[in-house]
PDB file of C-alpha atoms and ligand atoms in Angstrom:
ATOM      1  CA  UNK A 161      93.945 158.223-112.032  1.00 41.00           C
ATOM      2  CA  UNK A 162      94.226 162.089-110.147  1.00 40.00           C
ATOM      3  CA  UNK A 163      97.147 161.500-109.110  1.00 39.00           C
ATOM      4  CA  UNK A 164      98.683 160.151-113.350  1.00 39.00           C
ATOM      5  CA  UNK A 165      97.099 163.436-114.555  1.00 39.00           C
ATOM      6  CA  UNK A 166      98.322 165.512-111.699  1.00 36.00           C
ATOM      7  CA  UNK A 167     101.969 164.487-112.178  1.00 36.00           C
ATOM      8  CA  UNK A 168     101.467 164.223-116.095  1.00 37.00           C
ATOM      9  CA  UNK A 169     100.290 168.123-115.857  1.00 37.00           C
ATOM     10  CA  UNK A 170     103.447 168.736-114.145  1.00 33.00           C
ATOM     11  CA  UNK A 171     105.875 167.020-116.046  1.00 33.00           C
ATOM     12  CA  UNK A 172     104.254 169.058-118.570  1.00 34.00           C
ATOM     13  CA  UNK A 173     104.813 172.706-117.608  1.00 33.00           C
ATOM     14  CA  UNK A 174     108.510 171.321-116.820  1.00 32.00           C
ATOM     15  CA  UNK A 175     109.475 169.372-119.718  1.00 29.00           C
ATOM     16  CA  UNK A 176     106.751 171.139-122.310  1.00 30.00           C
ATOM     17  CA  UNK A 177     105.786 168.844-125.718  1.00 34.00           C
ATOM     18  CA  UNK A 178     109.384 166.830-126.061  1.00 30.00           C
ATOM     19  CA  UNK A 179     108.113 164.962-123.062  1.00 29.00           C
ATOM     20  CA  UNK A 180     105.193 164.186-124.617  1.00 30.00           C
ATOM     21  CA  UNK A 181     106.613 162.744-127.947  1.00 32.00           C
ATOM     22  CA  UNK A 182     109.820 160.439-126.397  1.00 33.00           C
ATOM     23  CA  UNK A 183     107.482 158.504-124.248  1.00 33.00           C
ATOM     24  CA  UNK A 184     105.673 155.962-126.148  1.00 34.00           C
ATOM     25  CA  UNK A 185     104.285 153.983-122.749  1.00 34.00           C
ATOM     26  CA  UNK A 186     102.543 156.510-121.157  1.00 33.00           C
ATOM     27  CA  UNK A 187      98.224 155.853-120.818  1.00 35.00           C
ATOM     28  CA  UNK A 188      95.492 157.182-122.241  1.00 39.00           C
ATOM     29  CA  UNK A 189      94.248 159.646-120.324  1.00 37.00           C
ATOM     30  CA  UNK A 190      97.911 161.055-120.603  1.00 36.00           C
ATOM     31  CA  UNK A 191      97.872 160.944-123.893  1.00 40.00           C
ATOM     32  CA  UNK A 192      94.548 163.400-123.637  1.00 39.00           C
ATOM     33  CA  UNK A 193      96.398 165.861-121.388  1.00 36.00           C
ATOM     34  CA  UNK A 194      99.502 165.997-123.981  1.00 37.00           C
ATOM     35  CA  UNK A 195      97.452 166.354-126.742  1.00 40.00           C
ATOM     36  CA  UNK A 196      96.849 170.228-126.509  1.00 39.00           C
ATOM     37  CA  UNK A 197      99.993 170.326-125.679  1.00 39.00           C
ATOM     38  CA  UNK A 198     100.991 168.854-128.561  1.00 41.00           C
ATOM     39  CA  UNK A 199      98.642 170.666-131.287  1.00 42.00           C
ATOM     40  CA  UNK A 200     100.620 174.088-130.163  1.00 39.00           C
ATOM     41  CA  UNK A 201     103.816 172.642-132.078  1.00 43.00           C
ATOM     42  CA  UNK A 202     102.210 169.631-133.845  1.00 45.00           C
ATOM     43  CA  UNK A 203     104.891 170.150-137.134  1.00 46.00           C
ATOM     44  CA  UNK A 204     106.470 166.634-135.933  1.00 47.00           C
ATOM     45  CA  UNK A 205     103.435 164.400-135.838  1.00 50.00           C
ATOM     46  CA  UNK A 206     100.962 165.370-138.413  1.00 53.00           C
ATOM     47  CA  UNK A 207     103.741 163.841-140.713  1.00 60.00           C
ATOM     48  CA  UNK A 208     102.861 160.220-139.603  1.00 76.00           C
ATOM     49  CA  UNK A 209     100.675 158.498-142.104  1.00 81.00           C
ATOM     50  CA  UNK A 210      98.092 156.480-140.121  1.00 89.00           C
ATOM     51  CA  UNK A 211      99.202 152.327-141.031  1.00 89.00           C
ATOM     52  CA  UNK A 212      95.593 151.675-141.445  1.00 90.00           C
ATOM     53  CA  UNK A 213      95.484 153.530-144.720  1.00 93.00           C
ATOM     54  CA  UNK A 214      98.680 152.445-146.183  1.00 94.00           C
ATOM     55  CA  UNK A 215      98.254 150.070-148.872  1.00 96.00           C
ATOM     56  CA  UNK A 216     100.344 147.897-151.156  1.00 96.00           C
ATOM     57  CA  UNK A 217     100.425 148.574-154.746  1.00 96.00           C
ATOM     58  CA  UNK A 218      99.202 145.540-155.882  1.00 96.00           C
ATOM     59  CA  UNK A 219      95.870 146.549-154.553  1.00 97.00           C
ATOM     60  CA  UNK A 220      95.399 149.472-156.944  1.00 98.00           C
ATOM     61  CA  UNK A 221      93.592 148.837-160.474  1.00 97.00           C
ATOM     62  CA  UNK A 222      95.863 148.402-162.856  1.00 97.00           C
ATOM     63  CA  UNK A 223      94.472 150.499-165.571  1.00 97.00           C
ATOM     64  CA  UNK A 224      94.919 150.600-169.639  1.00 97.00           C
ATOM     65  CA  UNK A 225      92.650 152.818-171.806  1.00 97.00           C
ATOM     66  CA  UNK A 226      90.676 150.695-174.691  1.00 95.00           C
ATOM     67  CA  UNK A 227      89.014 152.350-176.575  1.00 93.00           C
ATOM     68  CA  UNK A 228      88.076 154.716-174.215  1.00 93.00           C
ATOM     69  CA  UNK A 229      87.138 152.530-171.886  1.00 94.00           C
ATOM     70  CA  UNK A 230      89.254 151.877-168.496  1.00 97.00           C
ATOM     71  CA  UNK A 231      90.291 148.869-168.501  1.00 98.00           C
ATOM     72  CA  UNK A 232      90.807 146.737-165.511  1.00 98.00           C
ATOM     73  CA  UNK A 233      94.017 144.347-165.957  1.00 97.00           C
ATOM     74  CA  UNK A 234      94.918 143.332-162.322  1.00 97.00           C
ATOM     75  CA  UNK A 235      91.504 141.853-162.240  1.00 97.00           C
ATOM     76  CA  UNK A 236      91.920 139.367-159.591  1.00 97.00           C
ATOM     77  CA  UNK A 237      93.060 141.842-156.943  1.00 97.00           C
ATOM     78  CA  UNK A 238      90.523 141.336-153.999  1.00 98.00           C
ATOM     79  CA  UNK A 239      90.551 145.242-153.744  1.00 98.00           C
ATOM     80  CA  UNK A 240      89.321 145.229-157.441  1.00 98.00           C
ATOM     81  CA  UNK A 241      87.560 148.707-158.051  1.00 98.00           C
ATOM     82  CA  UNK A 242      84.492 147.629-160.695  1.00 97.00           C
ATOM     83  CA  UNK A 243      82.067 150.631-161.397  1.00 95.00           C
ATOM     84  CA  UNK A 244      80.711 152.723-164.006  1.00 93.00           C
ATOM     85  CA  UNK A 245      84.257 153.739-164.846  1.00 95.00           C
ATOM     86  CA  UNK A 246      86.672 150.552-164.304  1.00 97.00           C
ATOM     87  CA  UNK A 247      85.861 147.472-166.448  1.00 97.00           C
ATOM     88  CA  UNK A 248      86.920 144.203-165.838  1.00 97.00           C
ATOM     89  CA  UNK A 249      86.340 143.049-169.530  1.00 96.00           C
ATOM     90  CA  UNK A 250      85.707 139.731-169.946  1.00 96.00           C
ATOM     91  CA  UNK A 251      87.534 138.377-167.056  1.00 97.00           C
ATOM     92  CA  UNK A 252      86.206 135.393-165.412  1.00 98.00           C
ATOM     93  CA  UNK A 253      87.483 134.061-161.558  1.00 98.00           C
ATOM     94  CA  UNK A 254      89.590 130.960-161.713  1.00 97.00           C
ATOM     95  CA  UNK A 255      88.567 129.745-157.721  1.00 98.00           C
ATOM     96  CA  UNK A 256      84.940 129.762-158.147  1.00 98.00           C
ATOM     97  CA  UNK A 257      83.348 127.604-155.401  1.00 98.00           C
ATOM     98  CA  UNK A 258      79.527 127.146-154.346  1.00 98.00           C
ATOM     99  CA  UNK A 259      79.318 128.406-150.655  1.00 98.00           C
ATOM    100  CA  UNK A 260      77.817 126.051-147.689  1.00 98.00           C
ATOM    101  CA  UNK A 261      74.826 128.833-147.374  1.00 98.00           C
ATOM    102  CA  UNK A 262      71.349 128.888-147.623  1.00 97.00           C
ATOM    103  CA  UNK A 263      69.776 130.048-151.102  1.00 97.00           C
ATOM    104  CA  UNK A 264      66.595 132.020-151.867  1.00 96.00           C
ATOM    105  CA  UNK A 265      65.933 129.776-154.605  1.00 95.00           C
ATOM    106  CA  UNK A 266      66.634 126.324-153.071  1.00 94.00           C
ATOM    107  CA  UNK A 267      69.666 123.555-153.801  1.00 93.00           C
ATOM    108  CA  UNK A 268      69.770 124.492-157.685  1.00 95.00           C
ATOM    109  CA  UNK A 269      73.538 124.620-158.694  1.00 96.00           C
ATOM    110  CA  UNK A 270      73.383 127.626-161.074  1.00 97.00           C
ATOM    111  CA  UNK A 271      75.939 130.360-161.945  1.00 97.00           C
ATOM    112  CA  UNK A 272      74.390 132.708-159.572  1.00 97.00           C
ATOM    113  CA  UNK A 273      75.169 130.218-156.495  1.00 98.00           C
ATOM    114  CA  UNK A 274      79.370 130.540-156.889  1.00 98.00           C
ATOM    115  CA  UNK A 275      81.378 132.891-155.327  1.00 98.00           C
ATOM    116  CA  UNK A 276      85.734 132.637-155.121  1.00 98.00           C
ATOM    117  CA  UNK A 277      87.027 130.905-152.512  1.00 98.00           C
ATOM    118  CA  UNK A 278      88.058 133.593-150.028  1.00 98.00           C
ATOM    119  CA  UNK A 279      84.838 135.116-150.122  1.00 98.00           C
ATOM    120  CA  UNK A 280      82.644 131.993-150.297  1.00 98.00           C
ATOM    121  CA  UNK A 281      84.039 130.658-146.743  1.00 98.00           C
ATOM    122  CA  UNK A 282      83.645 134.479-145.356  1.00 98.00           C
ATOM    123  CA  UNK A 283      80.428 134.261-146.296  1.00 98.00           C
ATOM    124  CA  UNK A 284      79.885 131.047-144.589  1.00 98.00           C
ATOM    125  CA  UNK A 285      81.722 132.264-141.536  1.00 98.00           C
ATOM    126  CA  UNK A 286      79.413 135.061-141.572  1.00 98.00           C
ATOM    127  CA  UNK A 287      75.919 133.554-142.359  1.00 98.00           C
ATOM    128  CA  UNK A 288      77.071 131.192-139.035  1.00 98.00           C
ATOM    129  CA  UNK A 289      77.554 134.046-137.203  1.00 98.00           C
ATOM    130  CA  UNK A 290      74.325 135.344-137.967  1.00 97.00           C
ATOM    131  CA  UNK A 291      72.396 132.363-137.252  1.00 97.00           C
ATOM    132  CA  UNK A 292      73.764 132.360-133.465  1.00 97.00           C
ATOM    133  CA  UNK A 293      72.351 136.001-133.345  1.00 96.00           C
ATOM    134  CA  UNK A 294      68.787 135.108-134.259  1.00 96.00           C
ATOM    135  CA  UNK A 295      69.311 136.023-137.630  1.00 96.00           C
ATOM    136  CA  UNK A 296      68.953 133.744-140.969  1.00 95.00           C
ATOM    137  CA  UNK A 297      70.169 135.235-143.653  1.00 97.00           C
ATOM    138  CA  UNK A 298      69.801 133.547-147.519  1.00 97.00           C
ATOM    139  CA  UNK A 299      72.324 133.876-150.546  1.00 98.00           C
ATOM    140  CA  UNK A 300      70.422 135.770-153.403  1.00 97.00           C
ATOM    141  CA  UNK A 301      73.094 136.273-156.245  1.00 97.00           C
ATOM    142  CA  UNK A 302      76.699 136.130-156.494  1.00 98.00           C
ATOM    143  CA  UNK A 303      78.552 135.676-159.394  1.00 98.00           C
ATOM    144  CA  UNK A 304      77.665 136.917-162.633  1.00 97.00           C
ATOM    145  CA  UNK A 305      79.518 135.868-165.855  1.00 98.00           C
ATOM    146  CA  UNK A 306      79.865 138.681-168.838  1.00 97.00           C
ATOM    147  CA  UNK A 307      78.038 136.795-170.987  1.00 97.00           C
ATOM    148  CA  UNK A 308      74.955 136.797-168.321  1.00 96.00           C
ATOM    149  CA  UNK A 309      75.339 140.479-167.954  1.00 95.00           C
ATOM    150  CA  UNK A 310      74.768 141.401-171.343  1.00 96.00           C
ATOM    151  CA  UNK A 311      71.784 138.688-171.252  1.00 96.00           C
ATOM    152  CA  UNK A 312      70.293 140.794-168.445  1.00 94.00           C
ATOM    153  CA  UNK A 313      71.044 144.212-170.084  1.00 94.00           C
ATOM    154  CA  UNK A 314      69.869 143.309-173.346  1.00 96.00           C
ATOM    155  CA  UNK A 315      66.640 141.813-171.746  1.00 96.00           C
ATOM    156  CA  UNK A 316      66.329 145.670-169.902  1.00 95.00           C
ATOM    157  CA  UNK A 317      67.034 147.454-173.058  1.00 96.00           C
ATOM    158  CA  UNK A 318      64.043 145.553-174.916  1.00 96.00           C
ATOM    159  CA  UNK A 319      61.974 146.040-171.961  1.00 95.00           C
ATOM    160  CA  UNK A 320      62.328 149.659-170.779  1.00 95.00           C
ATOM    161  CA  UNK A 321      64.747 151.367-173.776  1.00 95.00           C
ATOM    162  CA  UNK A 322      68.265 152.091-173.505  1.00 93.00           C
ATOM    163  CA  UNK A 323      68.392 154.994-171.901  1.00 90.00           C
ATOM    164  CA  UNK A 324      66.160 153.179-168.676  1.00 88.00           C
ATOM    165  CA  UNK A 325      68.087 150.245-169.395  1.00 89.00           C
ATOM    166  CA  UNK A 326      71.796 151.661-168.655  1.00 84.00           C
ATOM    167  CA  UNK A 327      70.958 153.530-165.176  1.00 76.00           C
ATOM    168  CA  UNK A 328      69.710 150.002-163.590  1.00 79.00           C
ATOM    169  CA  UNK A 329      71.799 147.488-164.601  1.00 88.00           C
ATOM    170  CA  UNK A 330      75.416 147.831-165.111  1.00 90.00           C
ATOM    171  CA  UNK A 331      77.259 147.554-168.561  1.00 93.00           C
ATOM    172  CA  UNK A 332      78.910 143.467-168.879  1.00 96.00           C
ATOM    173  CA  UNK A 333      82.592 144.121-167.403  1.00 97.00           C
ATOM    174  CA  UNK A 334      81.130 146.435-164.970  1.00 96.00           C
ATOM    175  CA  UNK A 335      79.128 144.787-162.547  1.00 96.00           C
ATOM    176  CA  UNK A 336      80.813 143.747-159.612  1.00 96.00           C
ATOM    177  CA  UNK A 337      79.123 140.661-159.578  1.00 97.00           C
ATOM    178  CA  UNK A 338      81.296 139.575-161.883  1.00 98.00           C
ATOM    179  CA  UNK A 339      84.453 139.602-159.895  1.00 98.00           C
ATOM    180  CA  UNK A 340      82.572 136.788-158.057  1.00 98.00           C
ATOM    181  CA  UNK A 341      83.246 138.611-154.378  1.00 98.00           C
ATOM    182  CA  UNK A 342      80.034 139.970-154.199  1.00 98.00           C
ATOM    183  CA  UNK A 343      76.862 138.727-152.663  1.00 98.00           C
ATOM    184  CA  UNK A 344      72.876 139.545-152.724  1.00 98.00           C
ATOM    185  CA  UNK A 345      71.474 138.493-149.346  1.00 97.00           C
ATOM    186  CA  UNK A 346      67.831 138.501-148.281  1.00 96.00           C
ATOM    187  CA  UNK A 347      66.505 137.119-146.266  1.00 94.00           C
ATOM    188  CA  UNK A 348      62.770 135.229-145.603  1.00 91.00           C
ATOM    189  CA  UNK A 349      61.429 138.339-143.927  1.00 87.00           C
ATOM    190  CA  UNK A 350      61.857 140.665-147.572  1.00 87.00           C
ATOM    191  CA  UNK A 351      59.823 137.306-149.164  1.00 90.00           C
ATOM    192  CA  UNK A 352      63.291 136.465-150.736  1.00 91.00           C
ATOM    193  CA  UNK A 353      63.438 139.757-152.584  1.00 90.00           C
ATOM    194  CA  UNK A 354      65.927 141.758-152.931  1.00 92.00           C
ATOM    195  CA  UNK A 355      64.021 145.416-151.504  1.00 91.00           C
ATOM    196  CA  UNK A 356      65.098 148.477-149.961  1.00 93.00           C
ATOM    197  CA  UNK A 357      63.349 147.598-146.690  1.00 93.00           C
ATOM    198  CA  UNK A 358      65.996 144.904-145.976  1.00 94.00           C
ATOM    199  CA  UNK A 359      67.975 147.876-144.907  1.00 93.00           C
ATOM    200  CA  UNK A 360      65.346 148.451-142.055  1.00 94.00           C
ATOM    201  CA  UNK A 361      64.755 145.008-140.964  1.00 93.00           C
ATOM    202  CA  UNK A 362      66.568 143.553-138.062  1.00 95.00           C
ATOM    203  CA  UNK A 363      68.515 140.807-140.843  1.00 95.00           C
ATOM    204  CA  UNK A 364      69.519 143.788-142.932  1.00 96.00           C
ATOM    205  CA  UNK A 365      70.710 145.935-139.821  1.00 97.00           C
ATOM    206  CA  UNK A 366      72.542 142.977-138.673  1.00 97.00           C
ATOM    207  CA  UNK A 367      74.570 142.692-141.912  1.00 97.00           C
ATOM    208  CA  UNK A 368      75.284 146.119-141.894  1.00 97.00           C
ATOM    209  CA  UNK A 369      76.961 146.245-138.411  1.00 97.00           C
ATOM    210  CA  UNK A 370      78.575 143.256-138.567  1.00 98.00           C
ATOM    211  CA  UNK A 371      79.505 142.654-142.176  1.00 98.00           C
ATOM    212  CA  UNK A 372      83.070 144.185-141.676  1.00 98.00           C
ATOM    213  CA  UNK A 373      83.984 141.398-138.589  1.00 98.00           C
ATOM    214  CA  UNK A 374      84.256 139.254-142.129  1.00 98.00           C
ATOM    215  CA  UNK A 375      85.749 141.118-144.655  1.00 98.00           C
ATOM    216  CA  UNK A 376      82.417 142.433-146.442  1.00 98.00           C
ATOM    217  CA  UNK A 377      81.116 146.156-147.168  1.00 98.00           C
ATOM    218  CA  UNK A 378      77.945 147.347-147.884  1.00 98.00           C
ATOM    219  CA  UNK A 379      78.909 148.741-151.297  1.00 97.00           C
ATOM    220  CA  UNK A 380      76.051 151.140-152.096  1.00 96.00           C
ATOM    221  CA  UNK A 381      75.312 152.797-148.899  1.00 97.00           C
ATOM    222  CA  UNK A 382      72.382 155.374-148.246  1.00 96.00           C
ATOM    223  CA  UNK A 383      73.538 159.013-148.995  1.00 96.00           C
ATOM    224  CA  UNK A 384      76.559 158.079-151.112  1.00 96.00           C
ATOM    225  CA  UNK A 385      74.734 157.938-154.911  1.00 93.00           C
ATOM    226  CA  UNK A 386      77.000 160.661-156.104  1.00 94.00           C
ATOM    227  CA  UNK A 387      80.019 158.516-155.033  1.00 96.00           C
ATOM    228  CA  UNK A 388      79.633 154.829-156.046  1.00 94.00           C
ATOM    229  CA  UNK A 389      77.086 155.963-158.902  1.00 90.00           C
ATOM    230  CA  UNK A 390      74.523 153.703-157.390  1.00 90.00           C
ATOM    231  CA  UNK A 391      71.255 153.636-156.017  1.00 90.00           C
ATOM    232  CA  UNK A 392      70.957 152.932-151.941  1.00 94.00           C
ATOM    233  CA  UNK A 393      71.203 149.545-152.092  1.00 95.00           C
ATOM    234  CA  UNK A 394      71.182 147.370-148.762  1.00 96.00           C
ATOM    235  CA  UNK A 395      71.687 144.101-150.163  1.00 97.00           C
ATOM    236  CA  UNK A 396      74.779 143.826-152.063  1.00 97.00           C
ATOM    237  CA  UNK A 397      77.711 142.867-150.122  1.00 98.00           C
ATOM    238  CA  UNK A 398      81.160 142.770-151.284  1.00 98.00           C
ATOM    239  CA  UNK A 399      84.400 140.740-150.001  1.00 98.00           C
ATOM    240  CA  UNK A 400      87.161 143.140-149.913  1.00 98.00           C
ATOM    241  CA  UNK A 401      88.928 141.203-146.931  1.00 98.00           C
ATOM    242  CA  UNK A 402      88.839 141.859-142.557  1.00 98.00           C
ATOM    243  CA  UNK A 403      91.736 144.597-142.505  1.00 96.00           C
ATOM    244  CA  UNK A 404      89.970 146.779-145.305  1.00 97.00           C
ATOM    245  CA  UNK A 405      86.934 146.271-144.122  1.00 98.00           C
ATOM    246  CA  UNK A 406      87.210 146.890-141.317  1.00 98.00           C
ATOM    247  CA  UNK A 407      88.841 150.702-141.980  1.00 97.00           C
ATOM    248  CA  UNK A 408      85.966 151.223-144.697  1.00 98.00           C
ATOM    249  CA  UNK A 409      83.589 150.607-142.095  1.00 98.00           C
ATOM    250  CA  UNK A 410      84.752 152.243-138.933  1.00 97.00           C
ATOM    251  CA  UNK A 411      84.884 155.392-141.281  1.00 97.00           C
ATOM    252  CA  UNK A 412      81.675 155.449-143.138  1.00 97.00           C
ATOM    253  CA  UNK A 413      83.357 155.082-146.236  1.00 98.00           C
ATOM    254  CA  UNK A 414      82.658 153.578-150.337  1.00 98.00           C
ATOM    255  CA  UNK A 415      85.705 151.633-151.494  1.00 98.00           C
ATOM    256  CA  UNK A 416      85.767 154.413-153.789  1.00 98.00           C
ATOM    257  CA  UNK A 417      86.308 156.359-151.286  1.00 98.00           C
ATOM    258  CA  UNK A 418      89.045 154.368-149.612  1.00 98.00           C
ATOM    259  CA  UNK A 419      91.051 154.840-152.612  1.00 97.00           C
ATOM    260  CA  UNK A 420      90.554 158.533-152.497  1.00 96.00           C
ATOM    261  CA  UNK A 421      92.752 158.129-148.684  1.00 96.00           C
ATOM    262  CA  UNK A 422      94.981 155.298-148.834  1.00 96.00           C
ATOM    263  CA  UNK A 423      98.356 155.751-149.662  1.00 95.00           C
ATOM    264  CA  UNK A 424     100.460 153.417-151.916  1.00 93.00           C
ATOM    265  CA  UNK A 425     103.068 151.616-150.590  1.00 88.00           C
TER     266      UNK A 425
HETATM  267 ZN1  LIG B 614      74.270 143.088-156.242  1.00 78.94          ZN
END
């Protein structure tokens, strides 16, 4: 290793940064040494756009104004950006399947239970996962139809008031729930409930570090309110696919804030 950065350090007072820059195969701790090097005329390199956070165009919300309202109209997209200001509408998943998990309310076959097909076997892969680690993890609530939505608002509005009502649970066409790629796991440990403590628990610490190994985020991280205009909440998972989750993991972003870096292809 002395002697690769000896004759690396060399090479570089003789050949300067072009050195650096034609050779592709040299190692690591070369790549260290060129590095300052490079930063002194970095005008060549700082043009490269990382691949990690290039991204197809199909993956971008499709957007028409209704009424005011942002309307979603690529709503299948897997990247699908549903939040307090990108509605789906009415849209409902065509590939909704019941996922091989455990539930927190037993075998019933009930709206809640279905997830699309991508993100149901994910989910499976990953609940499998986390069974060989020690940790059992149970399916809480997945997808959520409009029409349920505005059951569940409604219900909140005659319960608390609107004004209450509107900050907890999201407006029908803008839960994500809906897009059937997201999942509320608990597990026996939280009683079955969906609570803030998950996040301290050894099942909810699990999910969070390992989540991204199947495609899934945690979607309203701690500290990030402002951004996905939720509450910390350590339960809601949501399928966005391994690649993307991956680079929304690794660097502590939302998916809103993914958008805010990637550039369209
Ligand atoms: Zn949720």
């Amino acid at each position: 290793m002395k002697t690769t950065i000896t004759i690396a350090s060399v090479l570089l007072l003789l050949g300067g940064c072009s050195w650096g820059q034609n050779n592709d195969s040299i190692t690591s701790s070369e790549n260290k040494v060129t590095q300052s090097q490079n930063n002194i005329n970095s005008n060549q390199k700082h043009q490269q756009v990382d691949p990690d956070l290039m991204l197809e165009s199909k993956f971008f919300n499709q957007v028409k104004i209704v009424n005011g309202v942002n309307m979603i109209e690529n709503s299948s997209n897997v990247l699908s950006l549903v939040n307090k200001q990108y509605s789906i509408g009415s849209y409902e998943p065509k590939d909704l399947v019941r996922p091989k998990v455990q539930f927190s309310f037993g075998n019933q076959d009930i709206e809640k239970s279905y997830m699309r097909k991508e993100a149901a076997t994910a989910l499976e892969n990953m609940f499998k996962s986390a069974e060989k680690n020690g940790i059992q993890l149970f399916a809480s609530s997945g997808y959520r139809s409009y029409e349920r939505q505005k059951a569940l608002l409604d219900a909140e509005i005659a319960n608390v008031g609107k004004q209450k009502a509107v900050q907890a649970v999201a407006n029908p066409g803008q839960s994500e729930h809906q897009t059937g790629l997201a999942m509320d796991i608990t597990s026996e440990s939280e009683n079955f409930l969906l609570t803030e403590n998950f996040g301290k628990h050894k099942d909810g610490i699990w999910l969070r570090e390992h989540a991204h190994e199947f495609g899934f985020i945690l979607r309203y991280p701690k500290g990030k309110e402002k951004v996905t205009g939720y509450e910390y909440e350590p339960w809601h998972f949501r399928y966005v696919g391994k690649k993307h989750a991956s680079v929304i993991y690794k660097n502590d972003w939302t998916l809103e804030e993914y958008f805010q870096h990637v550039k369209k292809m």
